[in-house]
């Protein structure tokens, strides 16, 4: 399969800039303008990529998700990381809608999904919610790909539900202890969680840690993101505790039997690339691809290159 190339960024942001000007004129608060601009840009891009927004009640909560491609074909479920949401995947997902049924959910407590302080946000709970979504959508088996916490969930899903897993791909995943400490891990050892944002200054220090090559975003969008982190600080603190309430995956990785791919940005400042050695040693028949100039979020920093790596892996499968 040939990966299609799209170069629309300037046109898209010109359109959303016009929208932003109208909103500013209407005296909407500055952070809210940034949020509306981002939402408008994502909505437009999704239409161009063939992704549509949906909502599915699974009993405990209603899961917002994007979906596009060929319903009834092999399904790919794309899982975001801690404090991220479904909007990190569309520029990567666009390369798969011609041949797959692409589903991109917001996990509980993230994005547009509800948060309840009484819910469980562990990897097990989030994996079980993905199964519940699959059941509602009448999907038996999936290719699952996840980034960061989502990569941890993808590996957990493959271990817990191998009969429902066609393949598992982990992109800069959490879940094991890195031989070498990352910038984030050093901060955590000092009692500081960089994800818990209390000010614009905190966000300005945190954001460069998330990517080595972040895509362009207008300042008002970044300011809106900073405000969202501040508004959700207590929520994210609880989710962080739940994530770390479960044992690491190291002792279980040798049990993974599904076809597996590991992608890692070598400039990752949140989870050190030295963790690759742990995954390599433990997971049988693991495909590994390193991306030298990329940080923690390859599918955002280099969506076309990352998609090509993933498609090559998918092409090896029966």
Backbone as a ProteinNet text record, in pm:
[ID]
protein_1_A
[PRIMARY]
XXXXXXXXXXXXXXXXXXXXXXXXXXXXXXXXXXXXXXXXXXXXXXXXXXXXXXXXXXXXXXXXXXXXXXXXXXXXXXXXXXXXXXXXXXXXXXXXXXXXXXXXXXXXXXXXXXXXXXXXXXXXXXXXXXXXXXXXXXXXXXXXXXXXXXXXXXXXXXXXXXXXXXXXXXXXXXXXXXXXXXXXXXXXXXXXXXXXXXXXXXXXXXXXXXXXXXXXXXXXXXXXXXXXXXXXXXXXXXXXXXXXXXXXXXXXXXXXXXXXXXXXXXXXXXXXXXXXXXXXXXXXXXXXXXXXXXXXXXXXXXXXXXXXXXXXXXXXXX
[TERTIARY]
84.5	0	87.9	52.3	125.4	59.6	138.8	86.5	63.8	-58	-91.8	-36.5	7.3	60.7	-41.1	-60.4	-151.9	-75.8	-89.6	-25.3	-130.6	-206	-321	-306.7	-199.1	-193.9	-218.4	-151.5	-165.5	-308.4	-372	-510.4	-603.2	-583.1	-668.8	-657.4	-533.8	-518.1	-557.6	-556.7	-611.3	-760.8	-830.4	-974.5	-1007.8	-933.8	-965.9	-926	-825.6	-789.2	-903	-971.9	-1087.7	-1195.9	-1219.1	-1316.6	-1275.1	-1145.2	-1096.7	-1121.5	-1097.8	-1119.5	-1264	-1357.2	-1498.2	-1531.8	-1474	-1500.5	-1443.4	-1323	-1263.1	-1350.2	-1397.7	-1483.9	-1609.7	-1651.7	-1771.7	-1740.5	-1614.9	-1573.6	-1577.6	-1546.4	-1533.5	-1400	-1392.5	-1269.9	-1155.7	-1034.6	-918.7	-894	-887.4	-865.4	-975.5	-1099.5	-1209.8	-1198.1	-1150.4	-1129.1	-1031.5	-920.9	-822.8	-881.4	-964.5	-1028.5	-1122.7	-1198.3	-1291.5	-1217.4	-1106.5	-1025.7	-972.8	-921.2	-868.3	-978.5	-1093.3	-1205.2	-1249.1	-1252.7	-1292.5	-1190.6	-1061.8	-958.2	-963.4	-981.3	-990.9	-1113.6	-1226.4	-1348.9	-1331.1	-1266.6	-1243.7	-1148.1	-1039.5	-945.4	-1012.8	-1093.1	-1160.6	-1250.1	-1318	-1402.6	-1318.4	-1203.5	-1114.4	-1057.6	-1038.4	-979.1	-1083.3	-1211.1	-1315.1	-1344.3	-1318.5	-1348.5	-1469.8	-1558.9	-1679.3	-1684.4	-1742.4	-1755.6	-1880.1	-1865.2	-1975.9	-1973.5	-2077.8	-2089.2	-2153.9	-2099.6	-2155.3	-2168.1	-2290.5	-2315.7	-2270.4	-2183	-2139.4	-2189	-2282	-2337.8	-2281.5	-2154.1	-2089.8	-2081	-2052.4	-2040.7	-2064.2	-2071.2	-2082.5	-1945.5	-1895.6	-1762	-1769.4	-1706.9	-1695.7	-1584.1	-1604.3	-1499.2	-1511.9	-1399.9	-1398.9	-1401.3	-1466.1	-1466.1	-1464.2	-1389.3	-1384.6	-1331.8	-1353.6	-1301.4	-1407.2	-1369.7	-1452.9	-1511.3	-1635.3	-1699.3	-1716.1	-1683.6	-1686	-1548.4	-1455	-1318	-1242.5	-1115.6	-1036.2	-1033.7	-1051.2	-1060.8	-927.2	-894.6	-780.8	-835.6	-803.5	-840.6	-714.6	-720.8	-606.9	-630.6	-535.9	-555.2	-455.6	-507.5	-423.7	-358.1	-269.7	-197.8	-261.6	-196.3	-239.2	-245.3	-356.5	-392.2	-415.3	-392.1	-420.3	-564.1	-600	-734.3	-732.6	-850	-860.7	-804.7	-788	-742.6	-595.9	-521.2	-379.4	-362.5	-469.9	-455.4	-497.8	-586.2	-638	-534.3	-427.3	-329.9	-253.8	-246.5	-192.4	-300.4	-419.9	-528.9	-569.1	-548.2	-594	-533.1	-416.8	-349.5	-409.1	-508	-562.2	-710.9	-776.3	-922.3	-962.7	-872.4	-908.4	-920.1	-853.1	-845.6	-886.4	-912.4	-945.4	-1064	-1122.1	-1225.6	-1153.2	-1138	-1056	-1145.5	-1110.9	-1188.4	-1093.4	-1124.6	-1036.1	-1118	-1116.1	-1198.5	-1128	-1207.3	-1160	-1173.7	-1065.2	-1073.2	-1145.3	-1204.9	-1274.3	-1181.9	-1235.7	-1159.5	-1078.1	-1079.1	-998.2	-1085.8	-1036.5	-1106.8	-1249.4	-1341.7	-1484.2	-1553.1	-1479.7	-1539.1	-1558	-1658.2	-1690.4	-1581.9	-1575.2	-1489	-1574.9	-1553.8	-1622.3	-1516.3	-1500.4	-1394.7	-1410.2	-1528.6	-1548.4	-1509.3	-1479.2	-1444.3	-1298.5	-1268.6	-1133.8	-1071.2	-948.8	-881	-754.1	-745.9	-630.3	-631.5	-517.8	-507.7	-613.6	-637.6	-737.7	-875.4	-912.5	-1045.4	-1060	-956	-965.7	-969.3	-893.3	-897.5	-1035.5	-1095.3	-1229.5	-1332.2	-1312.2	-1403.8	-1389.1	-1267.4	-1248.4	-1321.6	-1314.5	-1388.7	-1538.3	-1587	-1729.8	-1769.5	-1682.6	-1710	-1711.3	-1615.7	-1613.4	-1742.6	-1788.4	-1911.2	-2030	-2038	-2148.7	-2142.8	-2020.6	-2003.7	-1999.2	-2017.4	-2019.3	-1888.7	-1777.1	-1643.3	-1579.4	-1538.6	-1486.5	-1338.4	-1256.6	-1111.6	-1057.4	-948	-892.6	-740	-686.3	-549.5	-555.1	-477	-477.6	-341.4	-342	-219.5	-238.8	-140.1	-152.4	-21.4	-32.3	84.3	92	212.5	236.3	148.2	61.8	-33.1	-116.3	-150.1	-224.7	-146.9	-11.6	70.9	70.3	71.1	57.2	-76.1	-183.1	-315.7	-319	-253.4	-250.3	-184	-70.6	-2.5	-88.4	-148.9	-235.6	-352.5	-411.7	-524.5	-482.9	-365.3	-318.7	-295.7	-249.6	-226.7	-357	-450.1	-575.6	-678.1	-675.1	-776.7	-711.3	-624	-554.7	-650.6	-762	-858.4	-928.8	-915.7	-979.6	-877.3	-751.4	-641.5	-579.6	-586.1	-518.3	-369.6	-338.9	-200.6	-200.2	-82.2	-66.2	55.8	36.3	146.9	157.8	277.4	304.1	396.9	353.7	430.3	478.6	610	667	582.6	563.2	468.1	522.3	433.3	461.2	448.7	479.5	453.7	572.5	695	813.7	905.1	1001.4	1097.9	1216.4	1244.2	1355.1	1488.8	1586	1719.1	1779.3	1750.1	1797.5	1678.1	1693.2	1584.2	1562.4	1437.1	1401.3	1394.2	1378.9	1360.7	1239.2	1129.8	1009.8	1034.3	1101.1	1123.4	1211.8	1305.3	1387.9	1302.4	1209.5	1120	1029.9	978.1	893.2	969.3	1094.8	1177.1	1195.7	1184.8	1197.1	1061.7	957.6	825	744.9	785.4	715.3	662.7	530.9	471.5	450.5	526.6	516.2	380.6	299.3	166	65.6	96.2	3.4	33.8	-38.9	-12	-91.5	-19.4	-85.6	-77.7	2.3	19.4	62.1	55.4	101.9	251.4	326.2	469.5	496.5	413.6	426.2	406.3	304.3	275.5	389.6	444.9	554.9	676.7	698.2	808.3	773.1	645.3	601	590.7	532.6	499.5	620.7	738.3	853.1	899	859.2	895.9	814.3	697.9	606.8	645.2	716.6	752.1	883.3	963.2	1084.5	1052.9	949.2	909.4	758.4	710.5	565.7	513.8	394.6	335.3	298.1	285.1	248.6	108.7	96	-33.4	-29.3	-134.6	-137.6	-124.8	-67.9	-46.9	-178	-287	-414.3	-459.5	-423.7	-457.6	-373.5	-244.9	-158.9	-203.8	-245.3	-294.1	-422.2	-508.9	-632.2	-598.8	-498.1	-456.3	-401.2	-321.7	-268.3	-381.6	-483.4	-596.5	-671.7	-685.8	-752.3	-676.1	-542.9	-462.1	-481.6	-485.6	-506.1	-643.2	-745.4	-881.4	-894.9	-816	-828.3	-716.2	-647	-529.9	-564.9	-669.2	-704.6	-749.2	-822.3	-865	-743.9	-647.9	-531	-447.1	-444.1	-370.4	-431.3	-563.8	-629	-603.4	-613.3	-589.6	-446.3	-351.8	-211	-192.3	-258.8	-249	-305.3	-418.2	-477.5	-387.9	-326.3	-235.5	-121.8	-70.7	45.3	7.1	-121.7	-165.4	-144.7	-124.1	-106.1	41.6	77.4	217	262.3	392.2	445.8	429.4	445.2	422.9	543.5	658.8	784.1	773	712	705.9	608.2	524.1	421.4	447.8	541.9	559	595	661.5	698.3	577.1	461.1	337.7	269.1	316.2	247.9	265.4	154.6	157	108.1	49.6	-3	110.3	98.4	199.3	212.6	338	359.8	466.4	440.9	532.8	559.5	686.1	725.2	787.8	732.4	786.5	831.5	952	999.3	1076.7	1039.1	1115.5	1237.8	1354.6	1477.8	1497.8	1428.9	1442.7	1334.7	1271.2	1163.9	1217.7	1156.2	1196.9	1103	992.9	899.1	926.1	954.2	988.4	1114.9	1222.6	1352.5	1355.8	1424	1433.2	1505.5	1579.1	1645.9	1546.4	1419.5	1316.3	1299.6	1341.5	1330.2	1398	1511	1584.1	1501.3	1419.2	1334.2	1228.2	1163.7	1061.2	1122.4	1239.4	1305.7	1336.8	1384.9	1423.5	1304.1	1189.5	1076	972.2	945	833.6	882.3	822.3	863.9	834.1	929.3	909	859.5	916.8	876.3	947.3	868.6	925.7	954.5	1071.7	1109.8	1156.3	1104.5	1151.4	1177.6	1299.2	1337.3	1334.8	1295.5	1286.4	1381.2	1497.7	1606.7	1575.3	1500.2	1480	1347	1278.9	1141.6	1135.1	1036.8	1019	911.3	829	737	613.9	582.1	456.5	481.7	541.6	574.4	456.9	337.7	221.9	175.5	216.9	185.4	301.1	424	541.7	574.5	556	588	481.4	357.7	247.5	265.9	318.7	332.9	440.4	553	661.3	617.4	549.9	503.8	399.4	311	209.6	273.7	380.6	449.5	509.7	566.9	622	510.2	398	286.4	228.5	213.5	157	248.7	379.2	473.5	454.6	436.1	410.4	278.5	172.7	42.6	49.3	129.5	143.5	209.4	280.2	342.7	245.8	127.7	33.6	-54.7	-107.2	-192.9	-322.5
-118.8	0	123.6	223.5	349.1	447.4	505.6	604.9	735.2	789.4	914.8	1032.9	1134.2	1254.5	1366.4	1438.9	1552.4	1673.7	1788.6	1911.5	2020.6	2023.3	2113.5	2213.6	2207.1	2279.2	2428.7	2492	2636.5	2675.4	2599.5	2628.7	2613.4	2505	2480	2590.6	2630.8	2731.5	2870.4	2894.3	3019	3025.6	2913.1	2909	2927	2858.6	2872.2	3008.6	3073.1	3208.3	3305.7	3285.2	3369.5	3349.7	3223.7	3196.1	3262.9	3253.9	3313.5	3462.9	3528.9	3673.6	3708.3	3629.2	3654.1	3632.4	3529.4	3501.1	3609.5	3655.6	3762.4	3886.7	3915	4032.4	4020.1	3894.7	3873.1	3876.2	3910.4	3930	3800.9	3688.2	3563.4	3566.9	3506.7	3511	3445.4	3496.3	3453	3302.7	3237.5	3092.3	3015.9	3064.5	2995.2	3007.5	3122.2	3138.6	3033.3	3016.7	2917.4	2777.9	2743.2	2612.8	2596.5	2701.7	2696.1	2689	2761.6	2756.3	2615.3	2553.9	2418.2	2320.6	2330.7	2240.4	2255	2381	2404.1	2343.7	2360	2303.7	2152.5	2089.8	1943.5	1894.8	1963.5	1923.5	1928.8	2033.9	2048.1	1940.6	1918.9	1815	1678	1647	1517.7	1497.7	1603	1591.9	1561.5	1627.3	1602.4	1460.5	1405.5	1273.3	1161.6	1197.5	1094.5	1037.9	1116.8	1074.3	1150.8	1080.4	1142.5	1122.5	1219.8	1211.7	1132.4	1043.6	961	957	900.3	880.4	744.8	665.4	533.1	508.7	481.2	447.8	304	284	148.2	107.2	184.5	152	240.4	225.9	308.1	454.1	475.9	610.2	605	721.7	733.4	771.5	695.3	717.4	796.6	915.6	987.4	923.7	915.9	858.4	909	907.4	930.2	794.6	793.2	669.9	703.1	626.7	645.6	521	512.1	397.6	297.8	170.9	62.7	-17.7	10.2	-69.7	-212.5	-308.3	-448.1	-498.4	-407.1	-446.7	-462.9	-495.9	-506.3	-371.6	-374.9	-252.3	-219.4	-90.5	-38.7	54.8	28	116.2	189.5	322.6	407.5	470.1	448.9	485.1	593.7	705.7	819.3	796.8	888	879.3	958.8	956.3	1026.8	1177.4	1236.9	1379.1	1417.8	1327	1355.5	1315.6	1313	1272.1	1226.5	1202.9	1146.2	1237.9	1367.4	1461.4	1442.9	1359.2	1339.9	1243.2	1175.7	1068.8	1101.4	1197.7	1208.9	1223.1	1300.4	1318.8	1189.5	1100.2	965.3	873.9	883.3	792.7	808	926.7	950.4	854	797.6	706.6	565.7	541.5	406	395.8	508.4	503.3	439	430.8	368	216	157	10.9	-52.3	30	-22.4	53.3	-7	56.4	121.2	252.1	324.4	382.6	351.6	396	461.2	585	661	712.8	642.5	683.8	781.7	858.8	927.9	831.8	810.5	727.5	802	728.1	788.7	887.5	1006	1108.5	1197.7	1171.5	1246.5	1304.6	1411.1	1469.1	1504.4	1457.2	1485	1377.3	1276.3	1170.5	1219.6	1166.5	1208.9	1165.3	1238.7	1203.8	1191.3	1085.3	1066.2	1021.2	1092.1	1056.8	917.5	856.3	721.7	612.1	647.7	548.3	505.4	391.8	336.6	377.7	430.8	475.3	394.8	276.4	189.2	135	75.5	15.5	-91.4	-172.8	-278.4	-219.7	-116.7	-56.7	4.5	72	135.9	31.4	-78.6	-186.5	-251	-269.2	-327.6	-235.2	-105.2	-11.7	-20.8	-45.2	-64.3	-190.2	-296.3	-418.6	-389.5	-313.4	-279.9	-199.8	-108.7	-32.6	-125.3	-216.5	-313.5	-393.5	-437.4	-516.7	-436.3	-310.7	-225.4	-200.9	-194.4	-169.6	-299.1	-412.9	-544.3	-572.9	-545	-571.6	-680.9	-788.5	-903.6	-889	-847.9	-842.2	-711.6	-664	-535.6	-539.8	-452	-407.6	-291.8	-296.8	-188.9	-120.3	12.2	91	201.6	219.5	320.4	391.4	515.8	598.3	623.6	611.4	644.2	557.7	618.1	538.2	449.9	501.3	421.2	300.7	313.7	198.5	94.3	140.8	52	-22.4	50.3	-11.1	-109.4	-74.9	-165.7	-298.1	-290.5	-413.3	-490.6	-417.9	-483.5	-551.4	-482.6	-537.6	-668.7	-668.3	-788.9	-904.5	-874.5	-978.5	-1029.4	-938.9	-976.2	-1032.4	-986.4	-1026.7	-1070.1	-1170.5	-1211.1	-1259.5	-1317.3	-1368	-1256	-1132.8	-1018	-923.8	-968.8	-884.1	-940.5	-864.3	-902.1	-868.1	-753.7	-711.5	-601.1	-580	-473.1	-389.6	-258.4	-167	-65.3	-55.8	35.2	146.3	270.4	386.7	462.7	459.8	521.7	487.2	357.6	319.4	332.8	358.4	339.3	189.9	151.4	12.7	-65	-17.4	-83.9	23.4	-19.3	73.4	88.4	210.8	236.9	221.3	157.8	149.4	285.8	384.2	520.2	611.7	706.3	796.1	902.5	930.5	1039.8	1170.5	1282	1411.7	1408.1	1348.5	1341.5	1257.5	1145.7	1058.1	1125.4	1205	1279.4	1379.1	1444.2	1537.5	1463.7	1347.9	1269.7	1226.4	1191.2	1151.6	1267.8	1390.9	1510.1	1554.7	1475.9	1508.3	1601.2	1620.4	1711.4	1633.6	1638	1576.9	1685.5	1684.4	1792.6	1800	1692.1	1693.2	1773.5	1796.4	1869.2	2017.9	2084.9	2222.8	2319	2410	2508.1	2649.2	2670.3	2805.3	2796.9	2911.2	2917.5	2885.8	2923.4	2895.7	2745.5	2676.9	2530.8	2467.1	2513.1	2455.3	2484.6	2605.5	2642	2552.3	2505.8	2412.5	2270.8	2235.9	2099.5	2070.6	2160.2	2131.2	2086.9	2150.9	2104.7	1963.5	1913.1	1776.4	1673.7	1713.4	1617	1578.4	1666.4	1640.4	1709.2	1644.7	1707.3	1796.1	1757.7	1833.5	1856.7	1943.1	1964.8	2033.5	1998.4	2068.2	2210.3	2294.3	2433.3	2441.3	2518.8	2554.7	2702.2	2777.6	2918.8	2932.8	3045.5	3067.3	3057.6	3107.2	3103.8	2959.6	2866.3	2726.1	2667.4	2700.1	2652.7	2710.2	2836.9	2897.2	2829.9	2793.5	2722.3	2584.6	2519.5	2388.6	2401.9	2505.9	2530.1	2550	2625.1	2648.3	2519.3	2434	2305.5	2220.1	2218.1	2143.6	2198.6	2330.5	2390	2353.7	2358.8	2327.9	2181.5	2093.6	1949.7	1894.9	1980.7	1937.4	1826.8	1843.5	1742.9	1612.8	1625.4	1506.2	1425.4	1494.7	1424.6	1363.4	1428.5	1372.4	1239.7	1231	1105.1	997.4	1032.6	934.7	883.6	973.4	934.5	830.1	849.8	753	617.8	618.6	492.2	419.7	495.5	435.3	362.4	424.9	369.7	276.2	244.4	151.2	6.5	-18.3	-154.6	-189.8	-316.5	-357.5	-326.8	-301.8	-281.5	-408.9	-393.4	-505.4	-597.3	-557.2	-627.9	-778.2	-821.4	-964.3	-1040.4	-968.1	-1035	-1028	-945.1	-922.1	-1049.1	-1142.6	-1266.5	-1350.5	-1317.5	-1390.7	-1340.5	-1229	-1169.7	-1257.9	-1300	-1393.4	-1333.4	-1215.3	-1155.4	-1085.3	-1066.2	-988.6	-848.9	-806.7	-684.4	-596.4	-465.8	-365	-261.5	-220.8	-114	-2.1	119.1	238.1	333.3	391.4	481.3	599.3	720.3	839.3	848.7	853.6	849.1	974.5	1083.4	1207.1	1220.4	1111.2	1112	1159.4	1264.8	1318.1	1272.6	1208	1161.1	1017	930.3	790.4	758.7	730.7	719.5	603	626.6	526.1	400	406.5	286.1	176.7	213.3	112.6	13.4	52	-38.5	-171.4	-167.5	-291.4	-387.9	-334.3	-419.2	-487.6	-409.8	-466.8	-571	-540.3	-633.4	-766	-758.5	-879.6	-965.8	-903.4	-975.4	-1021.2	-939.3	-970.8	-1059.8	-1176.9	-1266.6	-1205.5	-1218.5	-1179.2	-1035.4	-945.8	-805.1	-731.6	-661.8	-571.2	-438.7	-380.1	-253.7	-154.6	-32.1	77	199.3	253.6	375	493.4	609.9	730.4	834.2	857.3	932.1	1076.3	1150	1293	1322.3	1219.8	1233	1213	1279.5	1270.1	1170.6	1209.2	1116.6	1082.2	1161.6	1140.9	1132.2	1023.1	1011	1032.4	984.7	995.4	1139.6	1228.5	1370.9	1445.1	1412.2	1482.5	1446.7	1321.1	1274.1	1174	1220.2	1126	1039.5	1097	1018.7	911.2	947.8	850.4	740.3	779.6	679.8	588.2	645.7	565.1	464.6	505.4	414.3	295.9	323.9	215.9	119.7	177	92.7	12.7	74.4	1.2	-113.3	-90	-197.3	-315.4	-287.4	-393.5	-464.8	-389.8	-450	-537.6	-496.8	-573.5	-709	-727.3	-857.5	-957.1	-907.6	-993.5	-1070.4	-1185.8	-1263.6	-1190.2
0	0	0	-81.3	-84.2	10.7	99.7	192.9	119.4	131.8	65.3	142.9	70.4	135.7	125.9	237.5	243	294.3	228.4	276.6	283.5	392.5	403.9	517	594.3	720.7	702.3	603.9	589.6	556.4	467.9	431.1	550.5	626.5	742	844.5	876.7	981.4	932.3	800.1	747.8	775	751.5	775	922.2	1009.3	1151.1	1203.6	1140.5	1182.3	1153.9	1040.8	1010.2	1115.9	1152.5	1257.5	1388.1	1419.4	1544.8	1547.8	1433.9	1429.3	1461.5	1407.2	1435.8	1581.8	1640.7	1781.2	1871.1	1837.9	1918.1	1911.6	1792.6	1776.4	1860.9	1884.1	1965.3	2115.2	2150.4	2290.1	2372.8	2308.6	2383.1	2456.9	2577	2654.9	2578.4	2599.2	2520.2	2525.3	2643.8	2643.8	2571.7	2586.4	2519.8	2368.4	2321.5	2177.3	2126.4	2199.6	2157.6	2150.6	2248.3	2246.9	2129.1	2099.1	1986.5	1853.2	1843.7	1721.9	1698.3	1805	1792.1	1753.7	1819	1788.8	1644	1594.5	1455.4	1358.7	1390.8	1304.6	1299.5	1415.5	1420.7	1344.5	1362.4	1293.4	1141.5	1094.3	950.6	900.1	973.1	931.7	928.5	1030	1032.9	911.7	870.7	750.3	627.7	618.5	505.4	509.3	628.3	643.1	644.9	643.3	645	781.7	886.9	1023.4	1074.9	1143.2	1197.7	1348.5	1418.4	1564.2	1601.5	1699.6	1747.4	1900	1956.8	2101	2123.1	2216.1	2242.4	2391.6	2435.9	2575.2	2599.4	2700.3	2733.7	2871.7	2927.1	3058.2	3166.1	3194.5	3297	3254.2	3126.6	3071.7	2922.4	2862	2717.5	2662.7	2565.8	2511.8	2381.2	2376.8	2249.9	2166.4	2035.9	1951.9	1809.5	1739	1595	1526.3	1410.2	1331.4	1183.5	1108.6	964.5	896.7	766.6	692.3	654.3	654.6	603.8	717.8	755	859.2	809.1	892.7	852.2	813.8	785.4	759	889.6	881.4	1002.7	1074.5	1204.9	1283	1349.3	1350.2	1425.2	1531.9	1657.5	1768	1812.4	1813.4	1847.5	1984	2075.3	2215.7	2256.5	2303.4	2342.8	2478.7	2515.9	2641.2	2754	2867.5	2988.1	2962.2	2993.1	2975.9	2829.9	2734.1	2593.6	2562.9	2435.4	2396.3	2251.2	2196.5	2062	1953.7	1981.5	1878.2	1841.1	1913.4	1877.7	1760	1717.6	1618.5	1475	1446.6	1309.7	1199.7	1218.7	1110.6	1080.8	1177	1156.4	1099.6	1153.5	1115.6	969.6	912.8	774.6	674.7	708.3	616.7	617.2	703.6	718.1	687.4	665.6	646.8	514.5	418.3	290.3	300.9	401.7	406.3	538.4	638.7	771.6	831.2	932.2	1013.6	1131.9	1128.1	1225.8	1335.8	1460.5	1576.5	1676.5	1718.3	1806.5	1924.4	2038.4	2152	2245.1	2317.9	2437.4	2554.1	2627.6	2746.3	2858.4	2949.4	3063.3	3133.9	3164.8	3233.9	3142.9	3012.4	2917	2805.3	2744	2630.4	2664.1	2580.4	2600.8	2683.3	2727.9	2810.3	2953.5	3020.2	3156	3254.3	3364.2	3476.8	3600.6	3675.8	3803.2	3903.3	4014	4109.3	4170.2	4154.6	4208.9	4109.6	3984.6	3884	3896.8	3833	3826.5	3692.8	3697.4	3575.2	3548.8	3607.5	3585.7	3442.5	3404	3270.2	3249.7	3352.6	3342.1	3315	3390.4	3374	3235.1	3188	3055.8	2945.1	2960.4	2861	2857.8	2973.5	2979.1	2913.7	2925.1	2857.3	2705.7	2657.6	2513.2	2467.3	2545.5	2512.1	2509.3	2606.6	2609.6	2485.9	2442.3	2320.5	2199.4	2190.8	2080.7	2075.4	2191.7	2196.6	2144.5	2184.5	2139.6	1989	1935.4	1791.9	1710.6	1780	1715.7	1641.9	1710.5	1656.8	1741.3	1676.6	1751	1783.7	1684.1	1704.1	1646.3	1705.6	1663.3	1655.9	1572	1585	1684.4	1790.6	1887.4	1886.6	1880.6	1883.8	1985.9	2072.8	2176.5	2201.4	2244.4	2276.2	2425.3	2483.3	2623.8	2714.3	2795.5	2873.3	2780.7	2663.1	2565.7	2517.5	2510.9	2476.6	2586.4	2710.2	2826.1	2816.2	2785.5	2773.2	2656.3	2544.6	2429.6	2466.7	2538.8	2581.6	2681.2	2774.8	2873	2802	2704.3	2628.5	2561.1	2496.9	2426.6	2522.5	2643.6	2743.6	2803.7	2828.7	2894.4	2797.5	2671.6	2573.3	2441.9	2444.9	2321.7	2213.6	2255.9	2158.4	2082.6	2130.5	2066	2003.1	1997.3	1950.3	1823.4	1715.6	1591.4	1598.8	1656.9	1678	1781.8	1843.1	1941.6	1904.5	1899.3	1870.7	1982.9	2037.6	2147.8	2099	2117.2	2072.2	2195.7	2221.9	2342.7	2465.3	2493.3	2596.8	2738.2	2830.8	2972.1	3001.5	3126.5	3165.6	3216.3	3185.3	3239.1	3299.1	3376.9	3436.6	3341.6	3299.7	3208	3280.5	3219	3280.9	3310.9	3224	3246.2	3271.4	3363.6	3400.9	3294.9	3266.2	3176.7	3254.5	3182.9	3249.8	3341.4	3293.3	3375.6	3500.7	3486.3	3601.2	3705.8	3661.7	3757.9	3836	3768	3836.8	3935.3	3895.1	3984.2	4109.1	4091.8	4206.2	4304.2	4252.2	4336	4392.5	4364.7	4415.7	4328.8	4204.9	4113.3	3993	3972.6	3854.1	3749.2	3637.5	3539.2	3471.2	3480.7	3420.8	3504.1	3629.7	3716.2	3705.7	3618.3	3579.2	3668.2	3733.5	3820.2	3764.7	3659.4	3605.5	3459.5	3390	3252.1	3244.5	3348	3351.4	3360.7	3439.9	3449.1	3312	3240.1	3108.8	3011.6	3018.1	2928.6	2951	3073.4	3100.4	3057.4	3072.2	3043.8	2894	2817.4	2676.9	2594.6	2606.4	2526.8	2562.2	2678	2714	2636.8	2585.1	2525.2	2382.6	2313.1	2173.9	2139.6	2054.3	2003.1	1883.1	1806.9	1687.9	1689.7	1777.2	1784.2	1658.7	1613.4	1499.2	1538.9	1438.4	1466.6	1526.8	1634.6	1691.9	1728.1	1698.9	1738.2	1889.3	1934.1	2077.2	2154.3	2095.7	2167.3	2193.5	2103.3	2123.1	2236.3	2237.8	2346	2480.9	2480.4	2604.9	2652.3	2558.1	2594.7	2651.5	2594	2645.1	2786.7	2809	2943.4	3043.3	3004.9	3093.9	3123.3	3021.6	3041.3	3143.2	3131.4	3227.9	3369	3382.8	3514.5	3570.6	3484.8	3528.9	3571.6	3510.7	3535.8	3625.3	3693.8	3770.1	3870	3947.7	4048	3981.2	3870.6	3796	3750.4	3688.4	3636.6	3748.7	3863.5	3977.2	4020.3	4022.3	4060.1	3955.8	3827.5	3721.5	3727.9	3755	3766	3875.5	3988.3	4098.5	4057.5	3985.3	3941.9	3842.3	3751.4	3653.4	3724.1	3830.6	3899.6	4014.9	4024.6	4129.2	4088.5	3958.4	3909.3	3896	3907.5	3888.1	3745	3728.9	3594.4	3511.8	3379.5	3288	3273.3	3325.7	3297.1	3314.6	3423.3	3452.8	3363.8	3289	3208.6	3058.2	3016.7	2873.7	2797.8	2861.8	2793.7	2756.7	2817.6	2787.5	2660.8	2604.4	2489.6	2366.9	2309.6	2197.6	2066	2070.1	1947.3	1872.8	1741	1667.6	1729.3	1753.1	1830.2	1765.6	1770.8	1717.1	1824.8	1838.2	1929.1	1847.8	1860.2	1794.7	1904.7	1889.7	1996.6	1937.8	1981.5	1947.9	2038.6	1979.6	2058	2143.7	2112.4	2189.9	2296.4	2331.7	2431.8	2567.3	2621.1	2751.5	2863.4	2828.3	2930	2971.2	2873	2901.6	2822	2891.3	2824.7	2726.3	2615	2509	2554.4	2664.8	2716	2752.5	2771.6	2800.6	2686.4	2566.8	2451.4	2481.4	2550.8	2579.1	2663.3	2753.6	2837.2	2751.4	2664.8	2577.2	2483.9	2429.1	2336.3	2403.8	2526.2	2598.1	2635.7	2657.4	2714.8	2612.5	2510.1	2419.3	2305.6	2288.6	2179.9	2042.6	1950.5	1810.4	1796.2	1875	1871.8	1758.8	1674.9	1576.5	1646.9	1621.9	1686.5	1581.3	1590.1	1504.3	1590.6	1581.6	1651.7	1554.8	1605.5	1523.8	1585	1522.4	1586	1624	1544	1569.8	1637.9	1684.4	1731.9	1882.5	1946.5	2089.9	2130	2226.8	2291.2	2207.5	2105.2	2032.3	1881.7	1833.7	1691.2	1598.1	1636.9	1545.8	1530.3	1620.8	1609.5	1544.2	1583.4	1533.2	1387.8	1352.5	1216.9	1173.4	1151.4	1126.1	1001.9	894	771.4	786.9	845.9	866.3	962.7	1069.7	1166.8	1104.1	1023	955	859.5	792.2	700.3	776.6	894.1	978	1018.7	1060.5	1107.4	991.1	874.1	760.9	719	720.1	686.6	780.8	909.5	1006.6	976.3	952.4	923.1	798.2	701.5	576.5	599.8	710.8	738.8	799.6	839.3	910.7	812.7	854.6	766.1	736.5
[MASK]
++++++++++++++++++++++++++++++++++++++++++++++++++++++++++++++++++++++++++++++++++++++++++++++++++++++++++++++++++++++++++++++++++++++++++++++++++++++++++++++++++++++++++++++++++++++++++++++++++++++++++++++++++++++++++++++++++++++++++++++++++++++++++++++++++++++++++++++++++++++++++++++++++++++++++++++++++++++++++++++

